[in-house]
Every structure is written in C-alpha cells, then in structure tokens.
Short mmCIF file of C-alpha atoms in Angstrom, two decimals:
data_model
loop_
_atom_site.label_atom_id
_atom_site.label_comp_id
_atom_site.label_asym_id
_atom_site.label_seq_id
_atom_site.Cartn_x
_atom_site.Cartn_y
_atom_site.Cartn_z
CA MET A 1 22.26 -14.65 15.84
CA TYR A 2 20.63 -17.22 13.55
CA THR A 3 17.27 -15.76 14.49
CA ALA A 4 18.29 -12.35 13.23
CA ALA A 5 19.87 -13.93 10.15
CA ALA A 6 16.55 -15.63 9.32
CA GLY A 7 14.87 -12.23 9.61
CA MET A 8 17.42 -10.76 7.21
CA ALA A 9 16.80 -13.56 4.72
CA ALA A 10 13.03 -12.95 4.86
CA GLN A 11 13.51 -9.23 4.23
CA GLN A 12 15.95 -9.99 1.41
CA THR A 13 13.22 -12.06 -0.29
CA ARG A 14 10.90 -9.09 0.05
CA ILE A 15 13.45 -6.70 -1.44
CA ASP A 16 13.94 -9.10 -4.38
CA ALA A 17 10.19 -9.35 -4.95
CA VAL A 18 9.68 -5.60 -4.81
CA SER A 19 12.64 -5.05 -7.17
CA ASN A 20 11.08 -7.42 -9.67
CA ASP A 21 7.77 -5.60 -9.35
CA LEU A 22 9.46 -2.26 -9.97
CA ALA A 23 11.25 -3.67 -12.99
CA ASN A 24 7.87 -4.67 -14.43
CA VAL A 25 6.12 -1.40 -13.80
CA ASP A 26 5.55 -1.01 -17.56
CA THR A 27 4.83 -4.64 -18.49
CA THR A 28 1.38 -5.13 -20.01
CA GLY A 29 -0.88 -7.11 -17.68
CA TYR A 30 1.85 -7.66 -15.06
CA LYS A 31 0.57 -8.59 -11.59
CA SER A 32 2.67 -7.74 -8.57
CA ALA A 33 3.90 -10.50 -6.28
CA ARG A 34 2.20 -11.16 -2.95
CA LEU A 35 4.46 -12.19 -0.11
CA ALA A 36 3.46 -13.34 3.32
CA PHE A 37 5.60 -13.42 6.46
CA ARG A 38 5.38 -15.62 9.49
CA ASP A 39 7.35 -16.17 12.65
CA LEU A 40 9.16 -19.47 13.06
CA VAL A 41 9.06 -22.26 15.60
CA TYR A 42 9.41 -21.46 19.31
CA ASP A 43 11.64 -23.56 21.47
CA SER A 44 12.18 -23.71 25.21
CA ALA A 45 15.27 -21.83 26.38
CA GLN A 46 15.63 -24.08 29.41
CA GLY A 47 19.22 -24.97 30.08
CA TYR A 48 20.43 -21.69 28.64
CA GLY A 49 19.91 -19.67 31.78
CA ALA A 50 16.15 -19.51 31.59
CA ALA A 51 13.15 -21.29 33.06
CA LYS A 52 11.21 -23.86 31.06
CA ALA A 53 8.35 -21.49 30.34
CA VAL A 54 10.65 -19.20 28.39
CA GLU A 55 10.41 -19.83 24.70
CA ILE A 56 12.55 -18.24 22.07
CA GLY A 57 11.51 -17.89 18.45
CA ALA A 58 13.74 -18.75 15.54
CA GLY A 59 13.12 -15.64 13.45
CA SER A 60 10.86 -15.13 10.47
CA ALA A 61 10.29 -16.53 7.00
CA ALA A 62 8.73 -15.27 3.79
CA THR A 63 6.36 -17.28 1.60
CA SER A 64 5.14 -16.34 -1.83
CA ILE A 65 1.35 -16.48 -1.94
CA GLY A 66 0.87 -15.77 -5.60
CA ARG A 67 0.15 -12.54 -7.36
CA SER A 68 -2.03 -9.57 -6.67
CA SER A 69 -5.35 -9.76 -8.48
CA ALA A 70 -5.75 -5.98 -8.53
CA GLN A 71 -6.76 -4.47 -11.83
CA GLY A 72 -3.98 -2.64 -13.67
CA ASP A 73 -4.64 0.78 -15.18
CA LEU A 74 -6.38 0.63 -18.54
CA GLN A 75 -4.38 2.37 -21.22
CA GLN A 76 -6.18 3.67 -24.26
CA THR A 77 -4.36 2.62 -27.43
CA GLY A 78 -7.16 2.98 -29.97
CA ARG A 79 -5.89 -0.13 -31.76
CA SER A 80 -8.84 -2.37 -32.59
CA LEU A 81 -6.97 -5.59 -31.77
CA ASP A 82 -5.92 -4.45 -28.31
CA VAL A 83 -8.21 -5.80 -25.63
CA ALA A 84 -8.00 -5.37 -21.87
CA LEU A 85 -9.69 -7.57 -19.29
CA ASN A 86 -11.72 -5.70 -16.76
CA GLY A 87 -12.17 -7.99 -13.78
CA PRO A 88 -10.53 -11.28 -12.82
CA GLY A 89 -9.76 -13.90 -15.45
CA PHE A 90 -7.69 -14.58 -18.55
CA ILE A 91 -8.02 -15.08 -22.30
CA GLN A 92 -7.59 -18.74 -23.20
CA VAL A 93 -4.77 -19.49 -25.67
CA LYS A 94 -3.19 -22.58 -27.23
CA LEU A 95 0.52 -22.79 -26.44
CA ALA A 96 3.01 -23.91 -29.11
CA ASP A 97 3.45 -27.24 -27.28
CA GLY A 98 -0.29 -27.94 -27.41
CA ARG A 99 -1.07 -27.09 -23.80
CA THR A 100 -3.87 -24.71 -22.91
CA GLY A 101 -2.53 -21.41 -21.66
CA MET A 102 -4.04 -18.25 -20.22
CA THR A 103 -3.01 -14.64 -20.57
CA ARG A 104 -4.05 -11.13 -19.64
CA ASP A 105 -1.85 -9.64 -22.33
CA GLY A 106 -4.47 -8.53 -24.85
CA ASN A 107 -2.09 -7.23 -27.48
CA LEU A 108 -3.60 -9.36 -30.28
CA GLN A 109 -2.39 -9.73 -33.85
CA VAL A 110 -3.41 -11.48 -37.04
CA SER A 111 -1.00 -14.20 -38.16
CA PRO A 112 0.07 -14.38 -41.84
CA ASP A 113 -2.44 -17.20 -42.34
CA GLY A 114 -5.24 -15.06 -40.91
CA ARG A 115 -5.58 -16.42 -37.40
CA LEU A 116 -5.90 -14.33 -34.24
CA ARG A 117 -2.87 -14.69 -31.95
CA LEU A 118 -0.86 -13.01 -29.21
CA SER A 119 2.14 -10.88 -30.12
CA SER A 120 4.26 -13.81 -28.90
CA GLY A 121 2.67 -16.12 -31.47
CA GLN A 122 0.33 -18.18 -29.28
CA LEU A 123 -3.05 -18.65 -30.99
CA VAL A 124 -6.23 -17.79 -29.11
CA ASP A 125 -8.24 -20.85 -28.14
CA PRO A 126 -10.77 -21.60 -29.67
CA GLN A 127 -9.22 -20.45 -32.94
CA ILE A 128 -10.58 -17.36 -34.66
CA THR A 129 -9.90 -16.81 -38.38
CA ILE A 130 -10.00 -13.33 -39.83
CA PRO A 131 -11.12 -13.19 -43.51
CA GLN A 132 -8.39 -12.57 -46.09
CA GLY A 133 -7.81 -8.91 -46.82
CA ALA A 134 -9.96 -7.73 -43.91
CA ASP A 135 -9.22 -4.30 -42.53
CA ASP A 136 -7.97 -4.84 -38.93
CA ALA A 137 -9.42 -1.51 -37.85
CA ALA A 138 -12.90 -2.71 -38.75
CA ILE A 139 -12.76 -5.77 -36.50
CA ALA A 140 -15.09 -5.39 -33.54
CA ILE A 141 -14.57 -7.18 -30.21
CA LYS A 142 -17.46 -7.02 -27.79
CA ALA A 143 -17.34 -7.06 -23.99
CA ASP A 144 -18.17 -10.78 -23.92
CA GLY A 145 -15.32 -11.55 -26.33
CA THR A 146 -17.36 -11.92 -29.53
CA VAL A 147 -15.17 -11.00 -32.52
CA SER A 148 -17.00 -9.78 -35.60
CA TYR A 149 -16.15 -8.23 -38.96
CA GLN A 150 -18.67 -6.12 -40.84
CA GLY A 151 -21.46 -7.49 -38.70
CA ARG A 152 -20.47 -11.12 -39.25
CA SER A 153 -19.46 -13.05 -36.15
CA LEU A 154 -16.06 -14.80 -36.46
CA GLY A 155 -15.91 -16.46 -33.07
CA GLN A 156 -15.51 -15.64 -29.40
CA LEU A 157 -12.48 -15.09 -27.19
CA LYS A 158 -12.89 -17.45 -24.27
CA LEU A 159 -12.57 -15.81 -20.87
CA VAL A 160 -11.41 -18.29 -18.27
CA ASP A 161 -10.27 -18.39 -14.67
CA VAL A 162 -8.96 -20.86 -12.08
CA PRO A 163 -9.98 -21.22 -8.42
CA ALA A 164 -6.49 -20.42 -7.11
CA GLU A 165 -4.50 -18.01 -9.25
CA SER A 166 -1.57 -18.31 -6.87
CA GLY A 167 -1.10 -21.89 -8.07
CA LEU A 168 -0.68 -20.94 -11.73
CA GLN A 169 2.59 -21.76 -13.34
CA GLY A 170 4.19 -19.18 -15.62
CA GLY A 171 4.16 -20.32 -19.23
CA PRO A 172 6.09 -18.77 -22.12
CA ASP A 173 5.74 -15.05 -22.93
CA ASN A 174 3.31 -13.64 -20.39
CA THR A 175 1.09 -16.74 -20.34
CA PHE A 176 0.11 -19.02 -17.47
CA VAL A 177 -0.67 -22.72 -17.28
CA ALA A 178 -3.09 -24.33 -14.85
CA THR A 179 -1.64 -26.79 -12.35
CA LYS A 180 -3.00 -29.10 -9.69
CA ALA A 181 -2.45 -26.31 -7.16
CA SER A 182 -4.43 -23.78 -9.17
CA GLY A 183 -7.35 -26.09 -9.93
CA ALA A 184 -8.89 -26.71 -13.33
CA ILE A 185 -9.68 -23.95 -15.82
CA ARG A 186 -13.29 -22.77 -15.64
CA ALA A 187 -15.31 -20.05 -17.30
CA ALA A 188 -14.55 -16.62 -15.84
CA ASN A 189 -17.07 -14.74 -13.76
CA ARG A 190 -19.59 -12.90 -15.93
CA SER A 191 -18.66 -9.55 -14.44
CA THR A 192 -15.33 -9.78 -16.27
CA ILE A 193 -15.54 -7.91 -19.54
CA LEU A 194 -13.25 -7.07 -22.43
CA THR A 195 -12.61 -3.50 -23.48
CA GLN A 196 -11.53 -3.03 -27.05
CA GLY A 197 -8.88 -0.45 -27.93
CA THR A 198 -7.19 -0.58 -24.54
CA LEU A 199 -4.41 -2.52 -22.85
CA GLU A 200 -4.13 -3.32 -19.17
CA GLY A 201 -1.04 -1.79 -17.63
CA SER A 202 1.01 -3.31 -14.84
CA ASN A 203 -0.75 -3.19 -11.48
CA VAL A 204 2.44 -2.28 -9.62
CA ASP A 205 1.78 0.76 -7.46
CA GLU A 206 5.11 2.54 -7.60
CA SER A 207 4.73 4.58 -4.46
CA GLN A 208 3.52 1.53 -2.54
CA ALA A 209 6.46 -0.49 -3.87
CA MET A 210 8.92 2.22 -2.85
CA THR A 211 7.43 2.39 0.66
CA ASP A 212 7.66 -1.41 0.89
CA MET A 213 11.25 -1.25 -0.22
CA ILE A 214 12.15 1.29 2.46
CA GLU A 215 10.32 -0.72 5.13
CA ALA A 216 12.09 -3.92 4.09
CA GLN A 217 15.44 -2.16 4.08
CA ARG A 218 14.94 -0.81 7.60
CA ALA A 219 13.80 -4.19 8.90
CA PHE A 220 16.87 -5.73 7.30
CA GLN A 221 19.05 -3.09 8.94
CA MET A 222 17.54 -3.74 12.38
CA ALA A 223 18.08 -7.47 12.07
CA SER A 224 21.67 -6.88 11.03
CA LYS A 225 22.09 -4.60 14.06
CA ALA A 226 20.92 -7.49 16.25
CA ILE A 227 23.63 -9.67 14.74
CA THR A 228 26.29 -7.02 15.39
CA THR A 229 25.14 -6.70 19.00
CA GLN A 230 25.23 -10.43 19.60
CA ASP A 231 28.63 -10.61 17.99
CA GLN A 232 29.82 -7.85 20.34
CA MET A 233 28.51 -9.89 23.26
CA LEU A 234 30.38 -12.98 22.16
CA GLU A 235 33.51 -10.90 21.79
CA MET A 236 33.06 -9.59 25.33
CA ALA A 237 32.56 -13.13 26.58
CA ASN A 238 35.81 -14.10 24.96
CA GLN A 239 37.54 -11.19 26.66
CA VAL A 240 36.38 -12.14 30.15
CA LYS A 241 39.94 -13.20 30.75
CA LYS A 242 41.95 -10.39 29.24
CA MET B 1 35.57 -20.54 44.70
CA GLU B 2 34.34 -17.00 44.48
CA ARG B 3 30.56 -17.04 44.22
CA GLY B 4 30.60 -13.63 42.60
CA LEU B 5 32.14 -15.08 39.45
CA TYR B 6 29.20 -17.39 38.93
CA ILE B 7 26.65 -14.74 39.78
CA ALA B 8 28.09 -12.37 37.20
CA ALA B 9 28.24 -15.20 34.65
CA ALA B 10 24.57 -16.05 35.31
CA GLY B 11 23.74 -12.42 34.61
CA MET B 12 25.58 -12.59 31.31
CA VAL B 13 23.79 -15.79 30.27
CA ALA B 14 20.41 -14.25 31.10
CA GLU B 15 21.24 -11.26 28.91
CA MET B 16 22.10 -13.58 26.04
CA VAL B 17 18.69 -15.23 26.30
CA ARG B 18 17.15 -11.77 26.28
CA GLN B 19 19.13 -10.84 23.17
CA ASP B 20 17.81 -13.95 21.40
CA GLN B 21 14.31 -12.83 22.21
CA ILE B 22 15.01 -9.28 21.02
CA SER B 23 16.45 -10.67 17.76
CA ASN B 24 13.25 -12.61 17.21
CA ASP B 25 11.20 -9.46 17.69
CA LEU B 26 13.38 -7.53 15.26
CA ALA B 27 13.27 -10.38 12.73
CA ASN B 28 9.48 -10.15 12.88
CA ALA B 29 9.20 -6.37 12.65
CA ALA B 30 7.38 -6.80 9.33
CA THR B 31 5.40 -9.98 10.06
CA PRO B 32 1.66 -9.20 9.93
CA GLY B 33 -0.12 -9.86 13.22
CA TYR B 34 3.14 -10.59 15.06
CA LYS B 35 3.00 -10.01 18.81
CA SER B 36 6.20 -8.97 20.55
CA ASP B 37 7.68 -10.71 23.58
CA GLN B 38 9.03 -9.34 26.81
CA SER B 39 11.36 -11.30 29.09
CA GLN B 40 10.86 -11.25 32.82
CA GLN B 41 13.89 -11.78 35.02
CA ARG B 42 13.98 -12.63 38.65
CA SER B 43 16.83 -13.52 40.96
CA PHE B 44 17.38 -17.07 42.06
CA ASN B 45 16.40 -17.82 45.61
CA ASP B 46 18.78 -16.22 48.02
CA LEU B 47 21.25 -18.42 49.81
CA LEU B 48 21.71 -18.14 53.51
CA LEU B 49 25.41 -18.04 54.21
CA GLN B 50 26.69 -19.57 57.41
CA ASN B 51 30.06 -19.75 58.98
CA THR B 52 31.07 -23.40 58.54
CA LYS B 53 32.96 -23.47 61.82
CA THR B 54 30.59 -21.79 64.23
CA GLY B 55 27.32 -22.21 62.32
CA GLU B 56 26.72 -18.51 62.78
CA THR B 57 24.55 -16.88 60.15
CA ILE B 58 26.43 -14.36 58.02
CA GLY B 59 23.68 -13.08 55.75
CA LYS B 60 21.94 -13.55 52.45
CA LEU B 61 23.59 -13.80 49.05
CA GLY B 62 21.81 -13.87 45.71
CA GLN B 63 22.74 -16.25 42.95
CA GLY B 64 22.18 -14.03 39.96
CA PRO B 65 19.20 -13.66 37.65
CA LEU B 66 17.07 -16.18 35.81
CA ILE B 67 14.67 -15.47 32.99
CA THR B 68 11.46 -17.00 34.20
CA LYS B 69 8.76 -15.92 31.86
CA THR B 70 8.02 -14.56 28.45
CA VAL B 71 5.12 -12.18 28.33
CA THR B 72 3.58 -11.68 24.91
CA ASP B 73 2.01 -8.31 24.21
CA LEU B 74 -1.29 -9.36 22.64
CA ASP B 75 -2.66 -5.87 22.05
CA PRO B 76 -4.11 -5.34 18.57
CA ASP B 77 -2.00 -3.15 16.34
CA ALA B 78 -2.81 -0.69 13.55
CA LEU B 79 -4.15 -2.01 10.22
CA LYS B 80 -2.22 -1.37 7.02
CA PRO B 81 -4.14 -1.14 3.72
CA THR B 82 -2.96 -3.55 0.99
CA GLN B 83 -5.89 -3.42 -1.44
CA GLU B 84 -5.75 -7.22 -1.77
CA PRO B 85 -9.24 -8.70 -1.35
CA LEU B 86 -7.85 -11.83 0.32
CA ASP B 87 -5.78 -9.91 2.88
CA LEU B 88 -7.90 -9.84 6.03
CA ALA B 89 -7.33 -8.14 9.36
CA ILE B 90 -9.27 -8.05 12.61
CA GLU B 91 -9.84 -4.52 13.86
CA GLY B 92 -10.02 -5.09 17.59
CA GLN B 93 -10.07 -8.32 19.56
CA GLY B 94 -10.25 -11.84 18.17
CA TYR B 95 -8.40 -14.45 16.14
CA PHE B 96 -8.85 -16.21 12.81
CA GLY B 97 -9.24 -19.98 13.09
CA VAL B 98 -7.18 -22.27 10.85
CA GLN B 99 -7.54 -26.03 10.40
CA THR B 100 -4.04 -27.53 10.56
CA SER B 101 -3.13 -31.21 10.52
CA ALA B 102 -2.47 -30.93 14.26
CA GLY B 103 -5.86 -29.41 15.03
CA VAL B 104 -7.36 -25.93 15.03
CA ARG B 105 -4.86 -23.11 15.45
CA PHE B 106 -5.44 -19.38 15.67
CA THR B 107 -3.75 -16.45 14.01
CA ARG B 108 -3.91 -12.68 13.61
CA ASP B 109 -2.01 -12.86 10.33
CA GLY B 110 -4.59 -12.58 7.55
CA SER B 111 -2.34 -12.95 4.48
CA PHE B 112 -4.69 -15.46 2.91
CA GLN B 113 -4.97 -16.98 -0.55
CA ALA B 114 -7.25 -19.29 -2.53
CA ASN B 115 -6.67 -23.01 -2.95
CA ALA B 116 -7.49 -25.19 -5.97
CA GLN B 117 -10.90 -26.05 -4.51
CA GLY B 118 -11.79 -22.38 -4.20
CA TYR B 119 -11.50 -22.19 -0.41
CA LEU B 120 -9.72 -19.55 1.65
CA THR B 121 -6.39 -20.77 3.05
CA ASP B 122 -3.56 -19.21 5.02
CA GLN B 123 -0.03 -18.83 3.66
CA GLN B 124 0.76 -22.44 4.55
CA GLY B 125 -2.24 -23.79 2.66
CA ASN B 126 -4.36 -24.61 5.72
CA THR B 127 -8.05 -23.74 5.36
CA VAL B 128 -9.41 -20.75 7.24
CA LEU B 129 -12.48 -21.51 9.34
CA GLY B 130 -15.80 -19.74 9.07
CA SER B 131 -17.92 -18.85 12.07
CA ASP B 132 -19.56 -22.29 11.62
CA ARG B 133 -16.06 -23.87 11.86
CA LYS B 134 -16.27 -24.99 8.22
CA PRO B 135 -13.94 -23.84 5.40
CA VAL B 136 -14.80 -20.52 3.78
CA LYS B 137 -15.60 -20.46 0.06
CA ILE B 138 -14.27 -17.64 -2.10
CA ASN B 139 -16.75 -15.70 -4.26
CA ALA B 140 -16.64 -16.00 -8.05
CA ASP B 141 -15.17 -12.51 -8.36
CA GLY B 142 -12.20 -13.45 -6.15
CA THR B 143 -13.38 -11.70 -3.00
CA VAL B 144 -14.46 -13.16 0.31
CA ASP B 145 -17.41 -12.30 2.53
CA THR B 146 -15.88 -11.06 5.75
CA ALA B 147 -19.12 -11.93 7.56
CA LYS B 148 -18.54 -15.62 6.77
CA VAL B 149 -15.01 -15.69 8.18
CA GLY B 150 -14.80 -16.79 11.80
CA ASN B 151 -13.54 -14.47 14.52
CA PHE B 152 -12.85 -16.37 17.73
CA ALA B 153 -12.26 -15.04 21.23
CA LEU B 154 -9.42 -16.99 22.87
CA THR B 155 -8.33 -17.81 26.38
CA GLY B 156 -4.92 -19.17 27.30
CA VAL B 157 -3.27 -17.72 24.21
CA LYS B 158 0.21 -19.04 23.55
CA LYS B 159 2.54 -18.54 20.59
CA GLN B 160 3.33 -21.58 18.55
CA GLY B 161 5.30 -20.27 15.57
CA ASP B 162 4.32 -20.09 11.89
CA SER B 163 2.10 -17.16 12.92
CA TYR B 164 -0.09 -19.56 14.92
CA PHE B 165 -1.35 -19.31 18.47
CA THR B 166 -2.83 -22.09 20.54
CA GLY B 167 -5.65 -21.45 22.97
CA THR B 168 -9.23 -22.30 23.79
CA ALA B 169 -11.89 -20.66 21.67
CA ALA B 170 -14.58 -19.21 23.87
CA GLY B 171 -17.22 -17.43 21.83
CA LYS B 172 -16.92 -14.71 19.26
CA GLY B 173 -14.22 -12.03 19.13
CA THR B 174 -15.48 -8.47 19.40
CA GLY B 175 -13.28 -7.13 16.60
CA GLU B 176 -14.46 -6.50 13.07
CA ILE B 177 -12.91 -8.31 10.11
CA ARG B 178 -11.75 -6.04 7.29
CA SER B 179 -10.81 -7.09 3.80
CA GLY B 180 -7.89 -5.39 2.04
CA TYR B 181 -5.95 -4.79 5.24
CA LEU B 182 -3.24 -6.54 7.22
CA GLU B 183 -2.49 -5.99 10.88
CA SER B 184 1.01 -4.58 11.41
CA SER B 185 3.54 -6.28 13.63
CA ASN B 186 3.37 -4.69 17.08
CA VAL B 187 7.15 -4.59 17.44
CA GLU B 188 8.10 -1.04 18.35
CA ALA B 189 11.42 -0.66 16.61
CA GLY B 190 12.63 2.21 18.77
CA LYS B 191 11.82 0.52 22.06
CA VAL B 192 13.37 -2.78 20.97
CA MET B 193 16.58 -1.09 19.82
CA VAL B 194 16.88 0.62 23.21
CA ASP B 195 16.21 -2.71 24.97
CA MET B 196 18.93 -4.24 22.87
CA MET B 197 21.44 -1.57 23.88
CA ALA B 198 20.47 -1.76 27.54
CA SER B 199 20.87 -5.52 27.47
CA LEU B 200 24.27 -5.22 25.82
CA ARG B 201 25.42 -2.83 28.52
CA ALA B 202 24.14 -5.11 31.28
CA PHE B 203 26.09 -7.91 29.66
CA GLU B 204 29.17 -5.70 29.57
CA ALA B 205 28.74 -4.90 33.25
CA GLY B 206 28.70 -8.63 34.00
CA GLN B 207 31.91 -9.02 32.06
CA LYS B 208 33.53 -6.15 33.99
CA ALA B 209 32.46 -7.72 37.28
CA ILE B 210 34.11 -10.99 36.30
CA GLN B 211 37.28 -9.19 35.29
CA THR B 212 37.35 -7.31 38.58
CA ILE B 213 36.85 -10.45 40.65
CA ASP B 214 39.50 -12.15 38.57
CA GLY B 215 41.80 -9.23 39.31
CA THR B 216 41.29 -9.60 43.05
CA LEU B 217 41.91 -13.33 42.81
CA GLN B 218 45.08 -12.63 40.91
CA GLN B 219 46.25 -10.36 43.69
CA ALA B 220 45.35 -12.96 46.27
CA ALA B 221 47.23 -15.65 44.43
CA GLY B 222 50.15 -13.57 43.21
CA GLN B 223 50.85 -10.94 45.81
CA VAL B 224 49.53 -12.13 49.17
CA GLY B 225 51.49 -15.33 48.96
CA ASN B 226 54.60 -13.60 47.67
CA LEU B 227 57.03 -13.69 50.59
CA PRO B 228 60.16 -11.57 50.44
CA ALA B 229 63.19 -13.67 49.93
#
C-alpha cells in the first residue's frame, strides 16, 4: 500500500510540474521543468511468506533535474530594445542587492537616467549608458551583444553561462543566480547569438505537456487502484471470521 | 488443528506479497528504464501423512505456496523522444555506468544532467562513466557526445533501487546510445492490472476456503457434540 502511495506522490509531483509549465506557456524566456523518476530501495520479503531471494520495491520517487535547455520560439516584435538569445546562455545583469544575476528575458528598457535595464529594473552588467535624447529605435544591438547608436559603440551585453544550469537559483523577476551547485559564471559559448527585434517565447510544448499530463494522471490512477485492491484484501482478511 | 486452515492462510500471504510487487510495478509505470518484476510461486515440500497409531502411510499433503523468486524482465523497451540533449537512452542491449559512493552501478535510466564541474551526472548527482570508465565532460553548447558515454554489457544483473542495477561488466553493450530520448518503463499496464485482479481473486478464494473450514469446525464443535437431552 505504501509502495503504491509513493508512486502516487511521484506522479502528483509530475502533475504539479506540468501544470506550472502550462501556466507559463506565454512567459518570455520560460524554460520547462525537467523531472526524473527512479524506483526506490528493494528489500527482502523473507518472513512475509516469501523466500529470501524475493525482493520487493518501495515504489517510485520524482527528482527535479533542472530546466529544459531547449530554445523557445523566437517572436518578432520589431522593437529595437528586444533581444532574444539564440543558443544556451544568459545576459548578465546586476541585481538590486548587488549580486550578479542572469536572465534570458531580453525585454530591455532605458531607465530615466539613461541606463539599459530589464523591464523589472535590473541593470545590465557591465552598465551601458544610452546618450540623452537618443531615439530608441535607432539603437543597434549586434549578434555578439555590441550596443551602438549612430555608429558609435556604447558597450556590450555580456553573454554568460554556467556549467550546470540545473543548479541555478531563481532570482527576482525572471533572473537566476549562480550557486555552488551550478558552478561559476563563465562566458557563453560563441555559437550563442543575440537577435535584435525579437523575444524568446516559452519553450513549453503544449501538446507534449498535455500528453505528459494524461500519462501522469493514468499512472496516478493505476497506483490508486493498487491501493484500493490492497485495501480490499485487508478487508477480506478481517472478514475471515464472519 | 486443521492443516487446511494454515494452507489457505499461506496462500493468502503469498498473494499479499505478490500484490506488493504489483504495486511497485504500477508505481514505476512512468519510471524511465524501469524493468518489471514477476513473482514465481511454488508449493512447499509435500508432507507425508502417516497414521500415528499404525504408522501406515496415508498420502501426501501440500503446505501451501511460497514465493520463491522474483524474475525481472530485462528486455529493452521502446524509446520516447524528449528533445533534451542530456536525456540519453540505449537502443538495444547494454547499461550506463555510474560512479556511486558504494562503487560502480549500472542503469538504463538516462535522465542525466550537468554538474558544477561540467560533467554528466545522473539524477542523484553521481557521475556517468565514459567507455574509458572516466567521467564524461559536457560540450560547451550543452550537448554530450554519445560516443564518449560508456555502454556496458552486464552479467548477473540485479535490481538495487534508485534506478540502479548491480552486476559484472563484461565488455561493451551492443545497443546504440541516443541523445534526446528516454527508455520507457516496460510495465505493461494492461497485463499488470489483470495480474492484480487475478491475485485479488486468488486471495478471496483463500479467504473462502478458511471460512468453509471454519464452518465445518463449527459443525464439529457445535452439532456433533450436541447430545439430545
């Protein structure tokens, strides 16, 4: 019975993860959760009417192994300060508390004092200052992150990455912070480029998520059926003497 | 007392063990690379009954069933595409090797991830072994060379839990490693549900047998000894 209950708990985790993915199907730069399942420890059933060689498992468990690295769909916005990352990596930003953050949300803006920042207010790191009175539409951002205005270079968006994205900790507003588990921030692979005038959509594949949901639901149902059956057996055992 | 009571009870206990095993299969219906179990029952050695007075042999009597063995179905199952570069599956025979603190273990579950040092690890954070038995490095673009990942042929395969198998590596597995796929659990939902029902009914039959024997005993105790006043 506990075995089946563990299986139900694992499937419940999966349903929760898929629900969260589906809720973020329209979130810019959202990466779907990756879950892994494993069976649990096996123990000898000796003494319970079985020989020593018979081992019974204790069900299954779910582990989160980070987020999918798959590229989200690129959505054309035409806005010159929208940039999408094509390939693995992040744009480096400075969080309000001074820590270095990373984001894939390339919906950039110019702050009132002329600095380039995320829509949530985090400044890009290193800082880039846009000249007073500059026309946003005339700002050019190249594939390597170089920001220029009327042919004059203003700075470069730093593209960074970590060895283990699954170890990243979520920071405020769509940003991530490196941890010991993720490894130190390093320059992103050169194949990663920025595309101006586009935003990266969520990488949640709706039909895949729905299929996953159905599969999880059925697995949950089967495990619950196992519990009902075992309960029926215990009831019968209790009725041996009617 | 009546031997039949104990025989029927032994049958019921064996069915409960089988149900536990079935539950484990069902709980792992979605675990990548999971291999289902099958219980084997046999009867206890038969007893030779003798008449205690004359020593004359009456005949044989069984003592009910005992689950003696679990057979794991190790056949490879179908691969399911996931599009994740670090999800690996072996198409065909073989096992991935993983370095755990207790030694090298083997698995068919390729839900892998990267660690802080840039090496390929399994879901528990243990490094995956390459064909040279050294950890496998992940490429700068976040993919992994399937040719570098080890595929081991195993003998004496035994389940250990946490998706691991123990066994002795003997050469290279014949299967091909594919990136972006996971091997499905080989639990056949339909078959397992039928097994579960059959087991429940066998259990019920044991219960009925006990009730019947109890009924006869009741008659023996209540009616046979009931002398008319």
